[in-house]
XYZ file of C-alpha atoms in Angstrom:
516
model
C 84.264 -35.240 -38.018
C 85.209 -34.154 -41.152
C 84.448 -37.197 -43.887
C 87.325 -38.615 -45.968
C 87.324 -37.958 -50.023
C 86.210 -41.207 -51.214
C 83.649 -42.676 -53.610
C 81.055 -44.659 -52.082
C 81.791 -47.523 -50.013
C 81.170 -51.306 -51.336
C 80.888 -53.368 -47.948
C 81.525 -57.336 -47.768
C 78.898 -58.630 -45.682
C 79.292 -61.214 -42.905
C 78.519 -64.367 -44.637
C 80.938 -67.066 -44.615
C 80.219 -68.144 -48.122
C 78.502 -65.760 -50.707
C 74.652 -66.054 -50.637
C 73.951 -66.547 -54.602
C 76.608 -69.615 -53.692
C 74.055 -70.894 -50.963
C 71.223 -70.209 -53.425
C 72.809 -71.593 -56.242
C 72.819 -75.072 -54.048
C 69.207 -74.324 -53.050
C 70.597 -74.197 -49.344
C 68.816 -70.618 -48.554
C 65.825 -69.949 -47.845
C 64.906 -66.311 -49.070
C 63.434 -68.119 -51.531
C 62.807 -64.167 -53.257
C 66.241 -63.235 -52.768
C 67.556 -64.020 -56.565
C 64.247 -62.371 -58.170
C 64.536 -59.284 -56.218
C 68.029 -58.820 -56.165
C 69.684 -60.055 -59.606
C 66.988 -60.133 -61.767
C 65.000 -56.673 -60.689
C 63.878 -55.104 -64.278
C 66.850 -52.288 -63.425
C 69.630 -55.177 -64.273
C 71.982 -52.180 -65.585
C 72.236 -51.231 -62.035
C 74.362 -54.395 -60.787
C 76.085 -54.462 -63.836
C 77.258 -51.368 -63.917
C 78.517 -51.979 -60.140
C 80.128 -54.859 -61.426
C 82.089 -52.659 -64.135
C 83.272 -50.484 -61.774
C 84.634 -52.819 -59.150
C 87.125 -53.761 -61.970
C 88.589 -50.433 -61.444
C 91.864 -49.707 -58.877
C 91.859 -50.822 -54.823
C 90.948 -46.655 -54.607
C 87.360 -47.586 -55.082
C 87.217 -49.155 -51.913
C 87.527 -45.679 -49.900
C 91.352 -46.508 -48.267
C 93.023 -43.110 -47.921
C 96.520 -43.927 -47.401
C 98.385 -41.665 -44.560
C 101.969 -42.158 -45.262
C 103.889 -41.816 -48.225
C 107.684 -43.720 -48.372
C 110.060 -45.744 -50.587
C 111.283 -46.883 -47.531
C 111.092 -47.478 -43.921
C 107.432 -48.913 -42.174
C 105.199 -47.188 -40.517
C 102.712 -49.017 -38.215
C 101.261 -49.368 -34.689
C 98.472 -46.844 -35.452
C 96.326 -45.546 -33.239
C 93.183 -42.993 -33.826
C 91.778 -40.581 -31.346
C 88.110 -40.723 -30.252
C 86.827 -38.545 -32.588
C 88.361 -39.766 -35.272
C 90.043 -36.669 -36.711
C 93.922 -37.930 -36.116
C 96.253 -40.313 -36.129
C 99.132 -41.276 -34.240
C 101.844 -43.813 -34.991
C 105.743 -44.752 -35.294
C 107.650 -44.737 -38.457
C 111.231 -45.625 -39.535
C 111.064 -43.111 -41.785
C 111.788 -39.847 -42.933
C 108.137 -38.820 -43.738
C 108.279 -35.084 -42.961
C 111.379 -35.057 -46.030
C 113.188 -32.543 -44.116
C 115.918 -34.960 -42.655
C 113.381 -35.056 -38.866
C 114.313 -38.892 -39.486
C 117.146 -39.146 -41.194
C 118.766 -41.614 -38.893
C 115.980 -44.197 -39.623
C 115.228 -44.365 -36.375
C 112.301 -45.312 -35.226
C 109.964 -42.571 -33.996
C 106.470 -41.054 -33.008
C 104.249 -39.464 -35.987
C 100.656 -37.711 -35.949
C 98.417 -36.489 -39.084
C 94.792 -35.694 -39.985
C 93.033 -38.673 -41.009
C 92.793 -37.012 -44.182
C 96.297 -37.567 -44.530
C 97.834 -33.395 -43.959
C 99.322 -31.877 -41.337
C 101.704 -34.451 -40.761
C 103.924 -33.899 -37.820
C 106.995 -35.523 -36.301
C 106.811 -35.658 -32.738
C 109.921 -37.568 -31.643
C 113.811 -37.072 -32.959
C 115.481 -39.734 -30.806
C 118.294 -41.346 -32.421
C 117.344 -44.428 -30.473
C 113.360 -45.179 -30.790
C 109.897 -44.267 -29.194
C 107.494 -46.724 -30.793
C 103.220 -47.368 -29.335
C 101.842 -44.183 -29.252
C 98.884 -43.803 -27.641
C 96.408 -40.833 -28.803
C 93.344 -38.917 -26.316
C 90.206 -38.728 -27.293
C 90.646 -35.387 -29.178
C 93.831 -35.862 -30.188
C 95.472 -33.641 -27.461
C 97.498 -35.570 -25.901
C 99.899 -38.464 -26.974
C 101.797 -40.807 -24.991
C 104.855 -43.008 -26.241
C 107.773 -45.238 -24.955
C 111.215 -44.256 -26.152
C 114.747 -45.379 -23.953
C 116.505 -41.921 -25.274
C 116.609 -38.270 -23.317
C 114.155 -36.515 -24.643
C 113.770 -33.996 -21.340
C 117.515 -34.051 -20.092
C 115.446 -36.446 -17.138
C 116.665 -39.843 -18.603
C 120.583 -40.055 -18.255
C 120.198 -44.253 -17.807
C 118.667 -44.965 -20.962
C 115.927 -46.864 -19.700
C 112.712 -47.306 -21.520
C 110.173 -44.623 -20.214
C 106.793 -42.998 -20.910
C 106.479 -39.655 -22.261
C 103.341 -37.395 -22.952
C 103.390 -34.636 -25.494
C 100.476 -32.683 -27.218
C 99.241 -33.485 -29.907
C 101.452 -31.306 -32.057
C 104.592 -32.002 -30.083
C 105.188 -29.267 -27.768
C 105.122 -29.509 -24.026
C 107.025 -33.320 -24.121
C 107.056 -34.751 -20.583
C 108.635 -37.919 -19.046
C 105.762 -39.796 -17.138
C 107.669 -42.573 -15.951
C 111.192 -42.111 -14.247
C 112.327 -46.166 -13.379
C 115.633 -47.233 -12.499
C 117.794 -50.340 -14.198
C 115.775 -52.408 -16.788
C 111.731 -52.256 -16.682
C 110.368 -52.947 -19.734
C 107.985 -50.100 -20.195
C 105.314 -51.405 -22.490
C 101.711 -51.446 -24.084
C 100.763 -47.525 -23.179
C 97.086 -46.206 -23.396
C 95.809 -43.424 -22.367
C 92.217 -42.970 -21.511
C 90.034 -41.037 -24.091
C 89.670 -38.077 -21.459
C 93.347 -37.631 -21.465
C 93.291 -38.612 -17.344
C 95.477 -41.486 -16.989
C 97.699 -43.923 -18.590
C 98.124 -47.692 -18.496
C 100.913 -49.588 -19.252
C 102.566 -52.783 -18.689
C 106.507 -53.148 -17.051
C 109.173 -55.356 -15.287
C 110.521 -52.990 -12.918
C 110.130 -52.039 -9.377
C 108.530 -49.112 -10.270
C 106.733 -48.569 -6.967
C 108.209 -50.764 -4.576
C 105.717 -53.476 -5.043
C 107.332 -55.483 -7.755
C 110.839 -56.891 -6.118
C 110.669 -59.947 -8.031
C 110.748 -57.889 -11.121
C 107.565 -59.825 -12.670
C 105.898 -58.301 -15.782
C 102.653 -56.254 -13.725
C 99.998 -53.486 -14.759
C 100.589 -50.006 -13.700
C 98.773 -46.663 -14.325
C 100.122 -42.962 -13.559
C 98.164 -39.843 -13.961
C 98.782 -38.228 -17.174
C 99.950 -35.119 -15.647
C 102.425 -36.754 -13.228
C 102.799 -38.097 -10.358
C 103.838 -41.608 -9.138
C 102.716 -44.580 -10.765
C 100.382 -46.753 -8.808
C 101.032 -50.933 -9.465
C 97.400 -52.472 -10.862
C 98.486 -56.064 -10.442
C 100.761 -58.025 -8.308
C 101.992 -61.992 -9.280
C 104.815 -63.763 -8.066
C 108.300 -64.127 -9.869
C 107.539 -65.256 -13.222
C 103.697 -64.278 -13.901
C 102.762 -62.405 -16.047
C 100.558 -59.633 -16.359
C 99.949 -57.676 -19.792
C 97.890 -56.222 -22.252
C 96.708 -53.137 -20.366
C 93.662 -51.451 -21.863
C 91.933 -48.392 -20.101
C 87.912 -47.363 -20.115
C 87.404 -44.120 -22.418
C 86.653 -42.039 -18.858
C 89.977 -43.513 -17.168
C 88.125 -45.202 -14.017
C 89.068 -49.370 -15.061
C 91.739 -50.928 -16.343
C 91.155 -54.684 -18.364
C 94.449 -56.587 -18.623
C 95.296 -60.063 -18.923
C 97.275 -62.099 -16.328
C 98.168 -65.606 -15.550
C 98.120 -64.987 -11.466
C 95.517 -65.693 -9.164
C 94.659 -62.936 -7.026
C 91.551 -63.608 -6.070
C 91.743 -67.161 -5.326
C 89.733 -68.284 -8.412
C 92.587 -68.992 -11.156
C 94.332 -72.035 -9.703
C 95.637 -73.561 -12.581
C 97.750 -69.969 -14.124
C 96.225 -69.396 -17.093
C 95.823 -66.421 -19.092
C 92.625 -64.833 -18.459
C 90.664 -61.228 -18.570
C 91.104 -59.203 -15.147
C 89.465 -55.797 -13.870
C 90.532 -53.352 -11.628
C 90.487 -49.899 -10.359
C 92.493 -48.095 -12.740
C 93.954 -45.555 -9.745
C 94.421 -48.668 -7.796
C 93.840 -49.840 -4.269
C 91.589 -52.869 -4.781
C 92.356 -56.327 -5.990
C 91.872 -57.191 -9.191
C 88.503 -59.064 -10.359
C 88.638 -62.112 -12.554
C 86.437 -62.509 -15.627
C 87.198 -64.978 -17.676
C 87.625 -68.772 -17.132
C 88.971 -70.790 -19.750
C 90.365 -73.708 -18.387
C 92.716 -74.613 -21.129
C 93.877 -72.092 -23.578
C 94.279 -67.965 -22.562
C 92.141 -65.007 -22.762
C 94.332 -62.119 -24.255
C 94.360 -58.508 -25.086
C 91.096 -57.272 -24.200
C 89.583 -53.474 -25.471
C 87.113 -51.914 -22.984
C 83.983 -49.323 -24.586
C 82.217 -46.376 -22.317
C 79.249 -49.004 -21.327
C 82.028 -51.358 -20.141
C 81.722 -53.794 -23.151
C 84.852 -56.003 -23.358
C 86.524 -57.580 -26.604
C 89.469 -60.471 -26.161
C 90.207 -63.729 -27.888
C 91.445 -66.780 -26.814
C 91.680 -70.074 -28.107
C 90.154 -71.297 -24.948
C 86.414 -71.930 -24.606
C 84.688 -69.738 -22.429
C 81.370 -69.614 -24.003
C 81.046 -73.506 -24.295
C 81.889 -73.223 -28.128
C 85.339 -73.293 -29.298
C 85.686 -77.061 -28.679
C 88.508 -76.786 -31.445
C 90.575 -74.508 -29.172
C 90.517 -72.063 -32.753
C 91.734 -68.461 -31.286
C 88.195 -66.781 -31.571
C 87.167 -63.433 -30.415
C 84.755 -62.746 -27.606
C 82.715 -60.366 -25.728
C 80.921 -59.522 -22.764
C 79.819 -57.063 -20.022
C 82.487 -55.976 -17.476
C 81.280 -58.160 -14.656
C 81.974 -61.276 -16.697
C 78.310 -61.554 -17.727
C 76.691 -61.733 -21.328
C 79.555 -63.664 -22.809
C 79.342 -64.658 -26.014
C 81.882 -66.027 -29.183
C 82.022 -63.659 -31.663
C 84.177 -65.709 -34.855
C 83.281 -69.019 -35.213
C 86.392 -70.661 -37.592
C 88.223 -73.940 -37.950
C 91.833 -72.285 -38.904
C 93.907 -69.479 -39.690
C 94.871 -66.413 -37.256
C 91.978 -64.035 -35.959
C 92.966 -61.353 -33.189
C 93.610 -57.555 -31.855
C 90.013 -56.677 -31.861
C 89.433 -53.235 -30.675
C 85.955 -51.647 -29.488
C 85.004 -48.234 -30.546
C 84.686 -46.088 -27.205
C 80.775 -45.323 -28.144
C 79.523 -48.094 -30.195
C 79.306 -51.825 -30.397
C 81.086 -52.154 -32.884
C 85.142 -53.499 -33.107
C 87.677 -54.204 -35.395
C 90.234 -56.803 -36.211
C 92.555 -58.998 -37.924
C 92.194 -62.392 -39.375
C 93.489 -64.573 -42.020
C 90.425 -66.513 -42.036
C 87.578 -66.284 -45.068
C 84.624 -65.179 -42.882
C 82.823 -63.400 -45.888
C 83.809 -65.160 -48.463
C 85.962 -62.811 -50.257
C 88.875 -63.754 -48.344
C 90.030 -67.226 -50.635
C 93.710 -66.326 -50.126
C 93.589 -66.270 -46.562
C 95.902 -63.278 -46.237
C 95.527 -60.973 -43.746
C 92.823 -57.858 -43.732
C 90.389 -56.346 -41.339
C 86.913 -57.082 -40.585
C 84.146 -55.057 -38.349
C 82.218 -56.669 -35.677
C 79.120 -56.472 -34.428
C 79.822 -57.310 -30.490
C 75.882 -57.458 -29.777
C 74.717 -59.905 -32.759
C 77.924 -61.522 -33.785
C 77.763 -60.004 -37.377
C 80.598 -58.445 -39.640
C 82.110 -57.097 -42.714
C 85.122 -57.332 -44.123
C 86.922 -54.251 -44.951
C 89.980 -54.817 -46.886
C 90.892 -57.092 -49.763
C 94.848 -56.885 -50.011
C 97.137 -59.828 -51.034
C 99.385 -58.394 -48.902
C 98.633 -58.281 -44.901
C 96.528 -56.161 -43.337
C 97.077 -55.707 -39.803
C 97.146 -53.940 -36.505
C 93.511 -51.937 -36.609
C 92.223 -49.469 -34.371
C 88.859 -47.877 -34.316
C 87.025 -44.356 -33.950
C 84.760 -43.620 -30.613
C 81.531 -43.599 -33.106
C 82.814 -46.512 -35.043
C 82.728 -44.884 -38.235
C 86.966 -44.681 -38.662
C 89.531 -47.173 -39.486
C 92.893 -47.294 -39.220
C 95.393 -49.776 -40.094
C 98.803 -50.929 -41.499
C 99.557 -52.781 -45.028
C 101.935 -53.263 -47.211
C 99.529 -53.382 -49.916
C 98.519 -50.652 -51.928
C 94.239 -50.741 -51.915
C 94.665 -47.047 -53.088
C 97.180 -47.195 -55.657
C 99.347 -44.634 -53.978
C 101.608 -47.724 -52.454
C 103.441 -49.159 -55.796
C 106.350 -49.582 -53.771
C 104.540 -51.868 -51.253
C 105.981 -50.061 -48.310
C 104.585 -50.562 -44.792
C 102.671 -47.704 -44.586
C 98.809 -46.511 -42.522
C 95.838 -46.135 -44.228
C 92.413 -44.978 -43.084
C 88.841 -45.734 -44.114
C 85.365 -44.629 -43.209
C 82.863 -47.350 -42.233
C 79.059 -46.929 -44.217
C 77.106 -45.147 -40.858
C 74.491 -47.329 -41.230
C 76.790 -49.675 -40.236
C 77.215 -53.465 -40.608
C 74.142 -54.314 -43.390
C 72.729 -51.096 -43.409
C 69.376 -51.242 -42.624
C 68.344 -54.424 -44.441
C 68.590 -57.098 -42.448
C 68.920 -59.790 -45.568
C 71.878 -58.035 -46.286
C 73.562 -59.924 -42.849
C 75.054 -62.869 -41.260
C 76.234 -63.899 -38.331
C 78.898 -66.644 -37.249
C 76.397 -69.010 -36.290
C 74.688 -69.215 -39.854
C 78.011 -70.516 -41.704
C 80.800 -72.329 -40.907
C 83.767 -72.123 -43.119
C 86.741 -74.084 -42.735
C 90.000 -72.752 -43.440
C 91.125 -75.755 -46.095
C 91.862 -73.407 -49.026
C 90.055 -70.864 -51.480
C 86.516 -70.244 -52.316
C 82.863 -71.729 -50.812
C 84.174 -75.200 -52.093
C 84.756 -75.458 -48.177
C 81.700 -73.921 -46.908
C 78.857 -75.845 -45.406
C 75.700 -74.418 -43.624
C 75.252 -74.953 -40.372
C 72.778 -73.205 -38.010
C 72.795 -75.018 -35.167
C 77.313 -75.370 -35.030
C 79.765 -72.807 -33.189
C 82.822 -74.879 -34.136
C 85.198 -72.285 -34.414
C 88.181 -72.047 -37.128
C 91.155 -69.255 -36.246
C 94.039 -70.839 -34.790
C 96.339 -69.603 -32.222
C 99.399 -68.826 -34.750
C 102.261 -67.079 -33.625
C 101.849 -63.410 -32.781
C 104.428 -61.709 -34.609
C 103.880 -58.177 -33.272
C 103.591 -59.232 -29.588
C 104.275 -56.397 -27.458
C 106.306 -58.078 -25.135
C 108.710 -58.673 -27.799
C 108.872 -55.068 -29.082
C 112.153 -53.599 -29.236
C 112.993 -50.204 -30.224
C 114.483 -51.385 -33.722
C 111.262 -52.902 -34.791
C 110.636 -52.895 -37.776
C 107.608 -54.616 -38.053
C 105.671 -56.216 -41.325
C 107.243 -56.688 -44.754
C 105.572 -57.658 -47.159
C 105.308 -56.112 -50.808
C 102.624 -58.001 -52.592
C 101.314 -54.816 -54.267
C 98.790 -56.667 -56.621
C 95.014 -54.998 -55.332
C 93.236 -58.438 -55.863
C 89.841 -58.318 -57.705
C 87.902 -61.890 -57.650
C 85.495 -62.332 -59.824
C 83.380 -64.357 -56.732
C 84.362 -61.313 -55.156
C 82.871 -58.788 -57.987
C 79.681 -60.407 -58.187
C 79.078 -60.355 -54.024
C 80.292 -56.958 -54.235
C 77.819 -55.745 -56.871
C 74.409 -57.360 -55.414
C 75.868 -55.296 -52.457
C 76.035 -52.383 -54.457
C 72.636 -52.735 -56.013
C 70.811 -53.344 -52.290
C 72.802 -50.052 -51.245
C 70.933 -48.487 -54.620
C 67.747 -49.667 -54.066
C 68.025 -48.699 -50.267
C 68.564 -45.011 -51.453
C 65.942 -45.277 -53.969
C 63.515 -46.429 -51.176
C 64.707 -43.545 -48.860
C 63.938 -40.489 -51.342
């Protein structure tokens, strides 16, 4: 995978309070940290790092992939090999008038910002693209008649090569169906999606159901079957196209009599009853994502692991059979969700307004990286404007997201743009375990800024993310969805963050010296 041109990254490591603060309060059991990390004879190294952190946001290794003075670019997806990114935009990004009507159209771009291509020119709208593992296939929804087969203007699925050639209509419905939430498997074999129409003859009540279709075309297959008024949605597909996971409030196997929204798994080719994986009793389980190994992450306001009595929305992970369920985040307020797990890694990205690491005191929506086995996490972005809708490459080394912030110094207009960043190859915390904390070590109350509200609690798993309104809910998408419009472009460099990051840089320097 080609590396993005950027300076060495500075990580914000996953503890709810900066460790220097806990040491100041005499609450750390790592007595040698201050002497070995802060007052080492090489004190000029962390001081130099601290000075560097006062520079603009480009230092954080952010690469801005789109640049426009108007319009909105959003809902990015990255190929598993990390080479190519697709997204929707109302901007005329190519500058050739190809999107002069400012409709939502689909674009693709290299992960370093080069080779921008407009894949659709609808005049009406094309939204929510998904990309195959090698970037060779792109699927999206549109109500335009792009191939001459959609004269009735229904929302249909289309598939094209990564360069826009070979455009083909995958679905052909009659009457409103609300086709949405399409995801293509990494191997390009199959596409899953949600729809409220009778695409196969098995949904006469028009309930929202999950379907799949071969990427080469053919008849779709209905994977869920609920009564009128029920909802099955947010499908994701395994990298090899074999299985699909989704959210549903139905009761297909008599395991969900209370009608809560739960996570289900099913053969993506159909022919079997979906298996229920969660049982929340109260709250909902939403937006699953599945890796090649069958690791599933999802968000829930329920208490499936027994550690979320306050019913905040938190992230959870489990195996494909529902076993090994663990809670990944732990908070008492804010909004956490939209997780995506890497196809070939235990790493997942998500967005949250919670101050998990001590670096998000303004409680803006930021992008975080979490290890779904250990629950250790890092904060990847730091902007006063919201950073949202992340996606991650197959090996977990590259992340894309949307923001109206200015992390790279190239977005002074505060336009909603697409950004990419590389994740340090050492993973969360690198190779120094002293740099890593998990949700079980600290609980941070969502009550303001700074660590005044942080309390050490090694035994408590009380969680702090509230459900909140999902302003980007797929079920509410329209062809003219303009998405986030925040315009705060100031790159926020907090003094507390500077000190914490300086300590992190110093640790990286020490590790590199040891390796040499």
